[in-house]
Amino acid sequence: MIAARLRATAAALPLALALSACATSGGMSSGAAAGNAAAGMLQPVRTAQGLVQGAPGKLEGITVFKGIPYAAPPVGDLRWRLPQEPASWSGVRNATQYGHVCVQPPAPDRFPPNSATDIPENFTGMSEDCLTLNIWTPAKGAGEKLPVMVWLYGGAYNEGGGNSPFSEGDHLAAKGVVMVTFNYRVGPFGFLSHPELTAEEPVGASGNQALGDAIAVFRWLKANVANFGGDPNNITLFGESAGAAMNGGLVGAAGAEGTFERAIAQSGAWMGLGIGLMPQREDMEKSTIQAAEKAFGTASLSELRKLPAEEISKLRGQGMIVDGHIIREDLSKVFAEGRQNKVDVLVGSNSDEGSFTRGFGPPTTLESWNNGAAQRWGDLADLGRAAYPATTDEEAAQIASMPFSDTLAWHMRLFANKQAKIGQNSWFYFFTHEPPFDPGQPDLGAGHTAEIPYVFNNLAAPRTYPAGSSVSQMAGNPREEAFADQVSQYWVNFARTGDPNGPGLPRWPTMGELGPNEAMVLDADGSGKGPWISPEKTALYRAMWEQRVAKPLGIDLNK
């Protein structure tokens, strides 16, 4: 972390206001109130639910507000319900600490750790009462109409939180945006359908609670972010992995129409991290019944709501599904027919996304690679062999993780192309920069999550799984810092105008300026239009999509 908190240089809040602040949500010291006066927002900020008091951020002029409820606690009879309106409060709410992280299973013993639960200075506990958001603003007051950026964390739909140090928003806010993180329900709390729940919900659906949480945040910001200096009509959501998949889902979701203006998807879209059909609610309801009866001896919704949260964590979250309300049909068909939400997008992936899988299972040999062709590609095995030729054990081992990376890359370009086709601003990237890694840690190259420290311009923050690049070799390194400044500025420019280009930056070409196997390559050695995956690979993944997705959904391939 860089830069200490600003020292107090202005008077404390009026006595009556300070006393009311201390009486609300755990209190706040007069020193913290005085410190806030040195930052941008000099007084408590009004929301629809009540006043909130923030604190100085880590950079001069930034004010941060933490732990603001955007929905009612989803506990008791509200467990698994779509988010409900938050309660109001009197006085001034202390917004200087993160709220509780949503319930999630303990992270496995790994490096890097779960940054939502395993960084003590940012962790205030775990609870189902977790639907809170955090705001970093450079504004001096309301009405500045700054662009708003909202981060959706990754974590395989199963872990994460808006309190992670790597996603703290001081550096993005310093570039002129209002930065927001929030907690959404994960695992079986955020992605679970049940026939009784479907019948209970007025909308007649269940299963995408986490998407409902995100939509509730966007609506809360539409109503309140102007008071923090943000523009409620210029909201950009951005996220990585599962968070990017949710972004893709929300861009296509009829239930999210009109709640945001732009989206940045880093390594994930509506089909997840691969190519396939979206699960249907009816099938997932049956899966819930079977799993609950096996785990608890009952599938009764009322009985499941009585169980402790730790017990519910034994169930598997079902991920993003066609629930019939937020997502009303398989989004591949929606995107193919141009019926998705009309939002601008900036999307892409990293060149070594699959590098973290190299240690999974036995080493790949030429024999095992060739023998697995039919399992990987079915009757498209000949296309697969052409895309990934190998003649030695060494070559087989080298290419074994590439299909993970390239499938994701193809999916991201499909996303970009579909938004461009409906006339939206659409930008496509391929992140090839290989950050340094510490001795003793695996060198994952431009792996999954490798771009995140650069996007947030937070090179000194602890990393997130799996690409644990070196903090000590990157923070303060002029080359790495310059590249982080470049990448984060692209993201901020896009959030501001729908175009990542700006003064002093290598030019980012439009989709129309890219050849079929070209992308905007992001690399510290030189960003610009450059090579993407090979024609043989694009032919393979196009054929897989046609076979596994387009034909089952009845998509007209001539359109």
XYZ file of N, CA, C and O in Angstrom, residues 427-490:
256
model
N -14.631 -2.589 -28.017
C -13.173 -2.604 -28.035
C -12.681 -3.949 -27.534
O -13.190 -4.483 -26.556
N -11.670 -4.484 -28.206
C -11.198 -5.844 -27.945
C -9.705 -5.826 -27.663
O -8.934 -5.173 -28.371
N -9.288 -6.547 -26.591
C -7.862 -6.564 -26.238
C -7.360 -7.983 -26.027
O -8.122 -8.925 -25.790
N -6.035 -8.119 -26.081
C -5.330 -9.354 -25.766
C -4.141 -8.946 -24.901
O -3.218 -8.274 -25.371
N -4.175 -9.327 -23.632
C -3.167 -8.913 -22.657
C -2.026 -9.934 -22.684
O -2.209 -11.089 -22.293
N -0.864 -9.500 -23.153
C 0.271 -10.414 -23.309
C 1.435 -10.103 -22.374
O 2.440 -10.818 -22.380
N 1.315 -9.050 -21.588
C 2.421 -8.653 -20.706
C 2.648 -9.716 -19.630
O 1.717 -10.136 -18.945
N 3.892 -10.128 -19.477
C 4.252 -11.134 -18.474
C 4.899 -10.443 -17.278
O 6.036 -9.980 -17.365
N 4.192 -10.369 -16.157
C 4.746 -9.692 -14.987
C 5.827 -10.544 -14.327
O 5.899 -11.758 -14.552
N 6.679 -9.939 -13.518
C 7.682 -10.730 -12.799
C 7.048 -11.529 -11.666
O 6.035 -11.122 -11.091
N 7.669 -12.675 -11.362
C 7.222 -13.541 -10.268
C 8.381 -13.745 -9.300
O 9.547 -13.768 -9.704
N 8.044 -13.898 -8.025
C 9.076 -14.098 -7.008
C 9.709 -15.472 -7.125
O 9.046 -16.437 -7.560
N 10.973 -15.615 -6.747
C 11.615 -16.934 -6.718
C 10.815 -17.899 -5.840
O 10.308 -17.528 -4.782
N 10.678 -19.107 -6.322
C 9.926 -20.117 -5.587
C 8.455 -20.173 -5.929
O 7.767 -21.130 -5.560
N 7.951 -19.156 -6.637
C 6.561 -19.142 -7.079
C 6.506 -19.477 -8.568
O 7.412 -19.114 -9.318
N 5.470 -20.182 -9.006
C 5.382 -20.535 -10.425
C 5.255 -19.300 -11.304
O 4.516 -18.367 -10.973
N 5.984 -19.291 -12.401
C 5.885 -18.213 -13.375
C 4.735 -18.539 -14.319
O 4.854 -19.410 -15.178
N 3.622 -17.843 -14.153
C 2.409 -18.130 -14.915
C 2.263 -17.230 -16.132
O 1.234 -17.293 -16.822
N 3.268 -16.409 -16.414
C 3.187 -15.534 -17.568
C 2.014 -14.580 -17.455
O 1.677 -14.095 -16.375
N 1.385 -14.296 -18.593
C 0.192 -13.447 -18.611
C -1.012 -14.317 -18.273
O -1.881 -14.594 -19.102
N -1.051 -14.781 -17.033
C -2.038 -15.766 -16.601
C -3.364 -15.159 -16.187
O -3.572 -13.937 -16.224
N -4.253 -16.022 -15.774
C -5.575 -15.630 -15.297
C -5.418 -14.710 -14.086
O -4.746 -15.059 -13.126
N -6.007 -13.530 -14.133
C -5.941 -12.443 -13.137
C -4.678 -11.601 -13.239
O -4.525 -10.641 -12.483
N -3.756 -11.888 -14.167
C -2.497 -11.141 -14.226
C -2.706 -9.661 -14.512
O -1.890 -8.819 -14.110
N -3.776 -9.313 -15.200
C -3.996 -7.914 -15.585
C -4.530 -7.060 -14.444
O -4.473 -5.819 -14.491
N -5.069 -7.680 -13.380
C -5.794 -6.930 -12.356
C -4.938 -5.860 -11.670
O -5.394 -4.720 -11.501
N -3.697 -6.141 -11.238
C -2.920 -5.065 -10.596
C -2.719 -3.856 -11.497
O -2.653 -2.716 -11.018
N -2.636 -4.084 -12.811
C -2.442 -2.990 -13.759
C -3.740 -2.215 -13.968
O -3.728 -0.985 -14.078
N -4.854 -2.920 -14.034
C -6.146 -2.263 -14.211
C -6.422 -1.297 -13.062
O -6.868 -0.160 -13.273
N -6.152 -1.721 -11.817
C -6.405 -0.868 -10.655
C -5.237 0.060 -10.345
O -5.351 0.886 -9.438
N -4.114 -0.102 -11.079
C -2.914 0.673 -10.777
C -2.510 0.474 -9.320
O -2.039 1.398 -8.645
N -2.693 -0.751 -8.829
C -2.422 -1.109 -7.430
C -1.311 -2.149 -7.379
O -1.510 -3.279 -6.919
N -0.123 -1.812 -7.827
C 0.956 -2.796 -7.887
C 1.467 -3.180 -6.502
O 2.119 -4.220 -6.354
N 1.189 -2.378 -5.486
C 1.668 -2.672 -4.145
C 0.678 -3.500 -3.330
O 0.968 -3.842 -2.177
N -0.481 -3.825 -3.900
C -1.501 -4.572 -3.157
C -1.276 -6.068 -3.272
O -0.750 -6.553 -4.280
N -1.683 -6.850 -2.259
C -1.607 -8.311 -2.377
C -2.383 -8.800 -3.594
O -3.403 -8.233 -3.975
N -1.896 -9.865 -4.204
C -2.487 -10.387 -5.432
C -3.700 -11.274 -5.141
O -3.958 -11.687 -4.015
N -4.417 -11.579 -6.204
C -5.530 -12.511 -6.114
C -5.193 -13.770 -6.909
O -4.393 -13.736 -7.846
N -5.799 -14.872 -6.533
C -5.549 -16.175 -7.162
C -6.017 -16.139 -8.622
O -7.054 -15.550 -8.923
N -5.271 -16.797 -9.545
C -4.071 -17.593 -9.311
C -2.754 -16.896 -9.637
O -1.701 -17.365 -9.271
N -2.799 -15.764 -10.382
C -1.551 -15.197 -10.912
C -0.859 -14.335 -9.860
O -0.956 -13.118 -9.892
N -0.155 -14.955 -8.945
C 0.501 -14.267 -7.843
C 1.803 -13.625 -8.248
O 2.889 -14.050 -7.825
N 1.744 -12.587 -9.066
C 2.960 -11.911 -9.506
C 3.618 -11.188 -8.333
O 3.044 -11.046 -7.258
N 4.828 -10.699 -8.556
C 5.664 -10.180 -7.473
C 5.313 -8.743 -7.101
O 5.447 -7.829 -7.931
N 4.900 -8.535 -5.870
C 4.680 -7.179 -5.380
C 6.001 -6.434 -5.288
O 6.130 -5.284 -5.739
N 7.017 -7.075 -4.731
C 8.287 -6.393 -4.487
C 8.992 -5.990 -5.787
O 9.668 -4.961 -5.838
N 8.841 -6.784 -6.837
C 9.500 -6.468 -8.101
C 8.688 -5.528 -8.990
O 9.222 -4.990 -9.970
N 7.409 -5.323 -8.649
C 6.553 -4.491 -9.494
C 6.301 -3.113 -8.902
O 6.370 -2.104 -9.614
N 6.005 -3.036 -7.605
C 5.750 -1.746 -6.972
C 7.025 -0.907 -6.981
O 8.075 -1.345 -6.512
N 6.939 0.273 -7.537
C 8.097 1.139 -7.621
C 8.986 0.905 -8.820
O 9.924 1.665 -9.057
N 8.701 -0.141 -9.592
C 9.459 -0.429 -10.811
C 8.949 0.509 -11.916
O 7.786 0.436 -12.315
N 9.794 1.414 -12.447
C 9.297 2.415 -13.404
C 8.585 1.808 -14.607
O 7.563 2.345 -15.061
N 9.098 0.700 -15.128
C 8.478 0.076 -16.294
C 7.094 -0.449 -15.953
O 6.125 -0.232 -16.699
N 6.979 -1.160 -14.832
C 5.693 -1.727 -14.431
C 4.706 -0.623 -14.057
O 3.520 -0.699 -14.391
N 5.185 0.396 -13.364
C 4.308 1.491 -12.968
C 3.783 2.242 -14.190
O 2.612 2.623 -14.245
N 4.642 2.447 -15.173
C 4.199 3.138 -16.390
C 3.143 2.328 -17.132
O 2.166 2.886 -17.658
N 3.325 1.015 -17.180
C 2.347 0.168 -17.862
C 1.025 0.149 -17.096
O -0.053 0.196 -17.703
N 1.087 0.099 -15.761
C -0.140 0.148 -14.960
C -0.877 1.464 -15.179
O -2.114 1.497 -15.263
N -0.138 2.552 -15.278
C -0.760 3.843 -15.538
C -1.451 3.840 -16.905
O -2.549 4.388 -17.063
N -0.827 3.190 -17.894
C -1.406 3.120 -19.235
C -2.699 2.303 -19.234
O -3.733 2.761 -19.741
N -2.640 1.095 -18.676
C -3.816 0.214 -18.701
C -4.974 0.843 -17.928
O -6.122 0.881 -18.407
N -4.697 1.336 -16.725
C -5.774 1.924 -15.926
C -6.359 3.150 -16.606
O -7.571 3.408 -16.513
N -5.531 3.915 -17.340
C -6.056 5.084 -18.037
C -6.962 4.680 -19.197
O -7.981 5.332 -19.450
N -6.628 3.598 -19.899
C -7.537 3.086 -20.927
C -8.906 2.784 -20.314
O -9.951 3.124 -20.882
